JSON list of C-alpha atoms in Angstrom, two decimals:
[
{"chain": "A", "resi": 1, "resn": "MET", "atom": "CA", "xyz": [13.64, 1.92, -17.43]},
{"chain": "A", "resi": 2, "resn": "GLY", "atom": "CA", "xyz": [17.42, 1.37, -18.85]},
{"chain": "A", "resi": 3, "resn": "VAL", "atom": "CA", "xyz": [20.20, 3.36, -19.94]},
{"chain": "A", "resi": 4, "resn": "SER", "atom": "CA", "xyz": [20.22, 5.57, -23.14]},
{"chain": "A", "resi": 5, "resn": "GLY", "atom": "CA", "xyz": [19.94, 3.35, -26.47]},
{"chain": "A", "resi": 6, "resn": "SER", "atom": "CA", "xyz": [17.89, 0.37, -24.71]},
{"chain": "A", "resi": 7, "resn": "GLY", "atom": "CA", "xyz": [14.86, 1.48, -26.57]},
{"chain": "A", "resi": 8, "resn": "LYS", "atom": "CA", "xyz": [12.61, 2.86, -23.82]},
{"chain": "A", "resi": 9, "resn": "SER", "atom": "CA", "xyz": [10.82, 5.43, -25.66]},
{"chain": "A", "resi": 10, "resn": "SER", "atom": "CA", "xyz": [10.31, 2.69, -28.72]},
{"chain": "A", "resi": 11, "resn": "VAL", "atom": "CA", "xyz": [8.99, 0.06, -26.15]},
{"chain": "A", "resi": 12, "resn": "GLY", "atom": "CA", "xyz": [7.13, 2.78, -24.22]},
{"chain": "A", "resi": 13, "resn": "GLN", "atom": "CA", "xyz": [5.25, 4.17, -27.36]},
{"chain": "A", "resi": 14, "resn": "GLN", "atom": "CA", "xyz": [4.09, 0.70, -28.67]},
{"chain": "A", "resi": 15, "resn": "LEU", "atom": "CA", "xyz": [3.17, -0.20, -25.01]},
{"chain": "A", "resi": 16, "resn": "ALA", "atom": "CA", "xyz": [1.22, 2.76, -24.28]},
{"chain": "A", "resi": 17, "resn": "HIS", "atom": "CA", "xyz": [-0.57, 2.39, -27.71]},
{"chain": "A", "resi": 18, "resn": "ALA", "atom": "CA", "xyz": [-1.49, -1.37, -27.11]},
{"chain": "A", "resi": 19, "resn": "LEU", "atom": "CA", "xyz": [-2.92, -0.42, -23.48]},
{"chain": "A", "resi": 20, "resn": "GLN", "atom": "CA", "xyz": [-4.57, 2.41, -25.05]},
{"chain": "A", "resi": 21, "resn": "CYS", "atom": "CA", "xyz": [-3.31, 4.91, -22.41]},
{"chain": "A", "resi": 22, "resn": "PRO", "atom": "CA", "xyz": [-0.99, 8.14, -22.32]},
{"chain": "A", "resi": 23, "resn": "PHE", "atom": "CA", "xyz": [2.55, 7.91, -22.94]},
{"chain": "A", "resi": 24, "resn": "ILE", "atom": "CA", "xyz": [5.21, 9.88, -21.05]},
{"chain": "A", "resi": 25, "resn": "GLU", "atom": "CA", "xyz": [8.24, 10.51, -22.15]},
{"chain": "A", "resi": 26, "resn": "GLY", "atom": "CA", "xyz": [10.85, 10.94, -19.45]},
{"chain": "A", "resi": 27, "resn": "ASP", "atom": "CA", "xyz": [13.32, 12.62, -21.70]},
{"chain": "A", "resi": 28, "resn": "ALA", "atom": "CA", "xyz": [10.74, 15.67, -22.12]},
{"chain": "A", "resi": 29, "resn": "PHE", "atom": "CA", "xyz": [10.87, 16.63, -18.49]},
{"chain": "A", "resi": 30, "resn": "HIS", "atom": "CA", "xyz": [14.61, 17.45, -18.46]},
{"chain": "A", "resi": 31, "resn": "SER", "atom": "CA", "xyz": [15.24, 21.12, -17.75]},
{"chain": "A", "resi": 32, "resn": "PRO", "atom": "CA", "xyz": [17.28, 22.90, -20.53]},
{"chain": "A", "resi": 33, "resn": "ALA", "atom": "CA", "xyz": [20.44, 23.16, -18.41]},
{"chain": "A", "resi": 34, "resn": "ASN", "atom": "CA", "xyz": [20.66, 19.23, -17.77]},
{"chain": "A", "resi": 35, "resn": "ILE", "atom": "CA", "xyz": [19.95, 18.63, -21.57]},
{"chain": "A", "resi": 36, "resn": "ALA", "atom": "CA", "xyz": [23.03, 21.29, -22.16]},
{"chain": "A", "resi": 37, "resn": "ARG", "atom": "CA", "xyz": [25.10, 19.35, -19.64]},
{"chain": "A", "resi": 38, "resn": "MET", "atom": "CA", "xyz": [24.14, 15.76, -21.42]},
{"chain": "A", "resi": 39, "resn": "SER", "atom": "CA", "xyz": [24.79, 17.40, -24.98]},
{"chain": "A", "resi": 40, "resn": "SER", "atom": "CA", "xyz": [28.02, 18.47, -23.81]},
{"chain": "A", "resi": 41, "resn": "GLY", "atom": "CA", "xyz": [29.00, 15.08, -22.71]},
{"chain": "A", "resi": 42, "resn": "ILE", "atom": "CA", "xyz": [28.49, 15.45, -18.78]},
{"chain": "A", "resi": 43, "resn": "ALA", "atom": "CA", "xyz": [27.03, 13.26, -16.78]},
{"chain": "A", "resi": 44, "resn": "LEU", "atom": "CA", "xyz": [24.27, 14.15, -14.42]},
{"chain": "A", "resi": 45, "resn": "SER", "atom": "CA", "xyz": [24.59, 14.02, -10.72]},
{"chain": "A", "resi": 46, "resn": "ASP", "atom": "CA", "xyz": [22.01, 13.05, -8.23]},
{"chain": "A", "resi": 47, "resn": "ALA", "atom": "CA", "xyz": [21.32, 16.74, -7.64]},
{"chain": "A", "resi": 48, "resn": "ASP", "atom": "CA", "xyz": [20.86, 17.43, -11.49]},
{"chain": "A", "resi": 49, "resn": "ARG", "atom": "CA", "xyz": [18.24, 14.64, -11.46]},
{"chain": "A", "resi": 50, "resn": "ALA", "atom": "CA", "xyz": [16.27, 16.10, -8.30]},
{"chain": "A", "resi": 51, "resn": "ASP", "atom": "CA", "xyz": [14.33, 18.23, -10.20]},
{"chain": "A", "resi": 52, "resn": "TRP", "atom": "CA", "xyz": [13.53, 16.04, -12.92]},
{"chain": "A", "resi": 53, "resn": "LEU", "atom": "CA", "xyz": [12.53, 13.42, -11.08]},
{"chain": "A", "resi": 54, "resn": "GLY", "atom": "CA", "xyz": [10.14, 15.86, -9.06]},
{"chain": "A", "resi": 55, "resn": "ALA", "atom": "CA", "xyz": [8.63, 16.80, -12.56]},
{"chain": "A", "resi": 56, "resn": "LEU", "atom": "CA", "xyz": [7.95, 13.23, -13.25]},
{"chain": "A", "resi": 57, "resn": "GLY", "atom": "CA", "xyz": [6.65, 12.85, -9.95]},
{"chain": "A", "resi": 58, "resn": "ASP", "atom": "CA", "xyz": [3.92, 15.43, -10.57]},
{"chain": "A", "resi": 59, "resn": "GLU", "atom": "CA", "xyz": [3.25, 14.17, -14.10]},
{"chain": "A", "resi": 60, "resn": "ILE", "atom": "CA", "xyz": [2.95, 10.68, -12.96]},
{"chain": "A", "resi": 61, "resn": "ARG", "atom": "CA", "xyz": [0.04, 12.11, -10.36]},
{"chain": "A", "resi": 62, "resn": "ARG", "atom": "CA", "xyz": [-1.64, 14.00, -12.81]},
{"chain": "A", "resi": 63, "resn": "VAL", "atom": "CA", "xyz": [-1.77, 11.46, -15.36]},
{"chain": "A", "resi": 64, "resn": "ARG", "atom": "CA", "xyz": [-2.90, 8.85, -12.76]},
{"chain": "A", "resi": 65, "resn": "GLN", "atom": "CA", "xyz": [-5.46, 11.02, -11.72]},
{"chain": "A", "resi": 66, "resn": "GLN", "atom": "CA", "xyz": [-7.06, 11.68, -15.21]},
{"chain": "A", "resi": 67, "resn": "HIS", "atom": "CA", "xyz": [-6.49, 8.57, -16.91]},
{"chain": "A", "resi": 68, "resn": "GLY", "atom": "CA", "xyz": [-5.77, 5.93, -14.49]},
{"chain": "A", "resi": 69, "resn": "GLY", "atom": "CA", "xyz": [-3.13, 3.74, -16.50]},
{"chain": "A", "resi": 70, "resn": "TYR", "atom": "CA", "xyz": [0.15, 5.44, -18.22]},
{"chain": "A", "resi": 71, "resn": "VAL", "atom": "CA", "xyz": [3.63, 4.07, -19.78]},
{"chain": "A", "resi": 72, "resn": "LEU", "atom": "CA", "xyz": [6.79, 6.00, -18.44]},
{"chain": "A", "resi": 73, "resn": "SER", "atom": "CA", "xyz": [9.93, 6.01, -20.35]},
{"chain": "A", "resi": 74, "resn": "CYS", "atom": "CA", "xyz": [12.61, 6.73, -17.66]},
{"chain": "A", "resi": 75, "resn": "SER", "atom": "CA", "xyz": [16.22, 5.69, -17.17]},
{"chain": "A", "resi": 76, "resn": "ALA", "atom": "CA", "xyz": [15.45, 5.07, -13.37]},
{"chain": "A", "resi": 77, "resn": "LEU", "atom": "CA", "xyz": [19.03, 4.25, -13.15]},
{"chain": "A", "resi": 78, "resn": "LYS", "atom": "CA", "xyz": [18.90, 3.96, -9.39]},
{"chain": "A", "resi": 79, "resn": "ARG", "atom": "CA", "xyz": [17.23, 2.76, -6.66]},
{"chain": "A", "resi": 80, "resn": "ALA", "atom": "CA", "xyz": [16.61, 6.09, -5.23]},
{"chain": "A", "resi": 81, "resn": "TYR", "atom": "CA", "xyz": [15.32, 7.34, -8.38]},
{"chain": "A", "resi": 82, "resn": "ARG", "atom": "CA", "xyz": [12.87, 4.20, -8.43]},
{"chain": "A", "resi": 83, "resn": "ASP", "atom": "CA", "xyz": [11.55, 4.74, -4.82]},
{"chain": "A", "resi": 84, "resn": "ARG", "atom": "CA", "xyz": [11.17, 8.39, -5.66]},
{"chain": "A", "resi": 85, "resn": "LEU", "atom": "CA", "xyz": [8.74, 7.82, -8.53]},
{"chain": "A", "resi": 86, "resn": "ARG", "atom": "CA", "xyz": [6.95, 5.12, -6.46]},
{"chain": "A", "resi": 87, "resn": "GLN", "atom": "CA", "xyz": [5.95, 7.92, -4.13]},
{"chain": "A", "resi": 88, "resn": "ALA", "atom": "CA", "xyz": [4.07, 9.22, -6.85]},
{"chain": "A", "resi": 89, "resn": "ASP", "atom": "CA", "xyz": [2.65, 5.96, -7.77]},
{"chain": "A", "resi": 90, "resn": "PRO", "atom": "CA", "xyz": [3.10, 3.24, -5.20]},
{"chain": "A", "resi": 91, "resn": "ALA", "atom": "CA", "xyz": [2.01, 0.87, -8.04]},
{"chain": "A", "resi": 92, "resn": "LEU", "atom": "CA", "xyz": [4.54, 1.52, -10.38]},
{"chain": "A", "resi": 93, "resn": "ARG", "atom": "CA", "xyz": [6.24, -1.55, -11.94]},
{"chain": "A", "resi": 94, "resn": "PHE", "atom": "CA", "xyz": [9.53, -1.33, -14.06]},
{"chain": "A", "resi": 95, "resn": "ALA", "atom": "CA", "xyz": [10.58, -3.07, -17.07]},
{"chain": "A", "resi": 96, "resn": "HIS", "atom": "CA", "xyz": [14.52, -3.23, -17.36]},
{"chain": "A", "resi": 97, "resn": "LEU", "atom": "CA", "xyz": [15.26, -2.88, -20.86]},
{"chain": "A", "resi": 98, "resn": "HIS", "atom": "CA", "xyz": [18.82, -4.60, -20.42]},
{"chain": "A", "resi": 99, "resn": "GLY", "atom": "CA", "xyz": [21.67, -5.02, -22.90]},
{"chain": "A", "resi": 100, "resn": "GLU", "atom": "CA", "xyz": [25.16, -5.64, -23.70]},
{"chain": "A", "resi": 101, "resn": "ALA", "atom": "CA", "xyz": [27.40, -2.35, -23.84]},
{"chain": "A", "resi": 102, "resn": "ALA", "atom": "CA", "xyz": [28.44, -3.01, -27.22]},
{"chain": "A", "resi": 103, "resn": "LEU", "atom": "CA", "xyz": [24.78, -3.43, -28.50]},
{"chain": "A", "resi": 104, "resn": "LEU", "atom": "CA", "xyz": [23.79, -0.24, -26.59]},
{"chain": "A", "resi": 105, "resn": "ALA", "atom": "CA", "xyz": [26.91, 2.14, -27.85]},
{"chain": "A", "resi": 106, "resn": "GLN", "atom": "CA", "xyz": [25.86, 0.75, -31.51]},
{"chain": "A", "resi": 107, "resn": "ARG", "atom": "CA", "xyz": [22.25, 1.79, -30.97]},
{"chain": "A", "resi": 108, "resn": "MET", "atom": "CA", "xyz": [23.17, 5.26, -29.76]},
{"chain": "A", "resi": 109, "resn": "ALA", "atom": "CA", "xyz": [25.86, 5.99, -32.41]},
{"chain": "A", "resi": 110, "resn": "GLY", "atom": "CA", "xyz": [22.89, 5.14, -34.96]},
{"chain": "A", "resi": 111, "resn": "ARG", "atom": "CA", "xyz": [20.52, 8.00, -33.49]},
{"chain": "A", "resi": 112, "resn": "ASN", "atom": "CA", "xyz": [19.97, 11.26, -35.12]},
{"chain": "A", "resi": 113, "resn": "ALA", "atom": "CA", "xyz": [19.46, 14.37, -32.96]},
{"chain": "A", "resi": 114, "resn": "HIS", "atom": "CA", "xyz": [19.44, 12.74, -29.49]},
{"chain": "A", "resi": 115, "resn": "PHE", "atom": "CA", "xyz": [21.03, 15.16, -26.83]},
{"chain": "A", "resi": 116, "resn": "MET", "atom": "CA", "xyz": [22.59, 12.04, -25.25]},
{"chain": "A", "resi": 117, "resn": "PRO", "atom": "CA", "xyz": [26.01, 11.23, -26.55]},
{"chain": "A", "resi": 118, "resn": "PRO", "atom": "CA", "xyz": [27.47, 7.84, -26.82]},
{"chain": "A", "resi": 119, "resn": "SER", "atom": "CA", "xyz": [30.52, 9.17, -24.50]},
{"chain": "A", "resi": 120, "resn": "LEU", "atom": "CA", "xyz": [28.13, 9.00, -21.75]},
{"chain": "A", "resi": 121, "resn": "LEU", "atom": "CA", "xyz": [27.05, 5.28, -21.98]},
{"chain": "A", "resi": 122, "resn": "ALA", "atom": "CA", "xyz": [29.70, 4.10, -19.70]},
{"chain": "A", "resi": 123, "resn": "SER", "atom": "CA", "xyz": [28.51, 6.66, -16.74]},
{"chain": "A", "resi": 124, "resn": "GLN", "atom": "CA", "xyz": [25.15, 5.44, -17.10]},
{"chain": "A", "resi": 125, "resn": "LEU", "atom": "CA", "xyz": [26.25, 1.79, -16.93]},
{"chain": "A", "resi": 126, "resn": "ALA", "atom": "CA", "xyz": [28.23, 2.53, -14.01]},
{"chain": "A", "resi": 127, "resn": "ALA", "atom": "CA", "xyz": [25.30, 3.99, -12.41]},
{"chain": "A", "resi": 128, "resn": "LEU", "atom": "CA", "xyz": [22.67, 1.54, -13.36]},
{"chain": "A", "resi": 129, "resn": "GLN", "atom": "CA", "xyz": [21.56, -0.26, -10.27]},
{"chain": "A", "resi": 130, "resn": "PRO", "atom": "CA", "xyz": [19.43, -3.32, -11.27]},
{"chain": "A", "resi": 131, "resn": "LEU", "atom": "CA", "xyz": [15.81, -4.06, -10.09]},
{"chain": "A", "resi": 132, "resn": "GLU", "atom": "CA", "xyz": [15.88, -5.66, -6.60]},
{"chain": "A", "resi": 133, "resn": "ALA", "atom": "CA", "xyz": [13.95, -8.50, -5.71]},
{"chain": "A", "resi": 134, "resn": "ASP", "atom": "CA", "xyz": [11.44, -6.37, -3.84]},
{"chain": "A", "resi": 135, "resn": "GLU", "atom": "CA", "xyz": [10.80, -4.29, -7.02]},
{"chain": "A", "resi": 136, "resn": "ALA", "atom": "CA", "xyz": [7.93, -4.69, -8.83]},
{"chain": "A", "resi": 137, "resn": "GLY", "atom": "CA", "xyz": [9.23, -5.34, -12.48]},
{"chain": "A", "resi": 138, "resn": "LEU", "atom": "CA", "xyz": [10.79, -7.39, -14.90]},
{"chain": "A", "resi": 139, "resn": "VAL", "atom": "CA", "xyz": [14.18, -7.58, -16.76]},
{"chain": "A", "resi": 140, "resn": "LEU", "atom": "CA", "xyz": [14.31, -7.72, -20.87]},
{"chain": "A", "resi": 141, "resn": "ASP", "atom": "CA", "xyz": [16.78, -8.47, -23.06]},
{"chain": "A", "resi": 142, "resn": "ILE", "atom": "CA", "xyz": [17.08, -5.83, -25.83]},
{"chain": "A", "resi": 143, "resn": "ARG", "atom": "CA", "xyz": [18.24, -8.25, -28.39]},
{"chain": "A", "resi": 144, "resn": "HIS", "atom": "CA", "xyz": [14.77, -9.24, -28.56]},
{"chain": "A", "resi": 145, "resn": "SER", "atom": "CA", "xyz": [12.33, -7.03, -31.14]},
{"chain": "A", "resi": 146, "resn": "THR", "atom": "CA", "xyz": [10.20, -4.21, -29.90]},
{"chain": "A", "resi": 147, "resn": "GLU", "atom": "CA", "xyz": [7.38, -6.40, -30.62]},
{"chain": "A", "resi": 148, "resn": "GLN", "atom": "CA", "xyz": [8.51, -9.19, -28.57]},
{"chain": "A", "resi": 149, "resn": "LEU", "atom": "CA", "xyz": [9.65, -6.67, -25.54]},
{"chain": "A", "resi": 150, "resn": "VAL", "atom": "CA", "xyz": [6.20, -5.28, -25.49]},
{"chain": "A", "resi": 151, "resn": "GLN", "atom": "CA", "xyz": [4.25, -8.52, -25.92]},
{"chain": "A", "resi": 152, "resn": "ALA", "atom": "CA", "xyz": [6.41, -9.95, -22.39]},
{"chain": "A", "resi": 153, "resn": "ILE", "atom": "CA", "xyz": [5.54, -6.90, -20.56]},
{"chain": "A", "resi": 154, "resn": "LEU", "atom": "CA", "xyz": [1.88, -7.14, -21.46]},
{"chain": "A", "resi": 155, "resn": "MET", "atom": "CA", "xyz": [2.09, -10.88, -20.63]},
{"chain": "A", "resi": 156, "resn": "GLN", "atom": "CA", "xyz": [3.65, -10.11, -17.16]},
{"chain": "A", "resi": 157, "resn": "SER", "atom": "CA", "xyz": [1.01, -7.38, -16.41]},
{"chain": "A", "resi": 158, "resn": "GLY", "atom": "CA", "xyz": [-1.96, -9.78, -17.44]},
{"chain": "A", "resi": 159, "resn": "ALA", "atom": "CA", "xyz": [-2.89, -7.40, -20.24]},
{"chain": "A", "resi": 160, "resn": "ALA", "atom": "CA", "xyz": [-2.10, -9.53, -23.23]},
{"chain": "A", "resi": 161, "resn": "SER", "atom": "CA", "xyz": [-4.71, -10.40, -25.76]},
{"chain": "A", "resi": 162, "resn": "SER", "atom": "CA", "xyz": [-5.52, -13.92, -26.29]}
]
């Protein structure tokens, strides 16, 4: 989880590869209308995200049933969004990829062909609700390399190779 530019997709893909499980790209479940809205620099509302979260929940249930484990990249900015995803899988754990606004903006500015413009970073940071003490997960600093972040997640999950 994390705001745009935090490395969710890169970390998620490498983590799924390390765990030999499916990777679910949360952005792939946004409706064309939501992608158009974000591409135009309009932040999504909770109502805009409702169908997206429902589609992700359906996919989580499907993949969990077929494969057991999976890795999902998803902003999951608010506690209510994470609660909704946990309805699909109560064992869901989060790795919050956290970073300073300047680094996130730099990363976003360097991306090609992504629908999320850097102008929406401030709205994402404003909406972000950090993991609470009763939420299973960890917070990781995005200044570390993708490999280090994946290793930290594996170690926390008990899946790290020796």
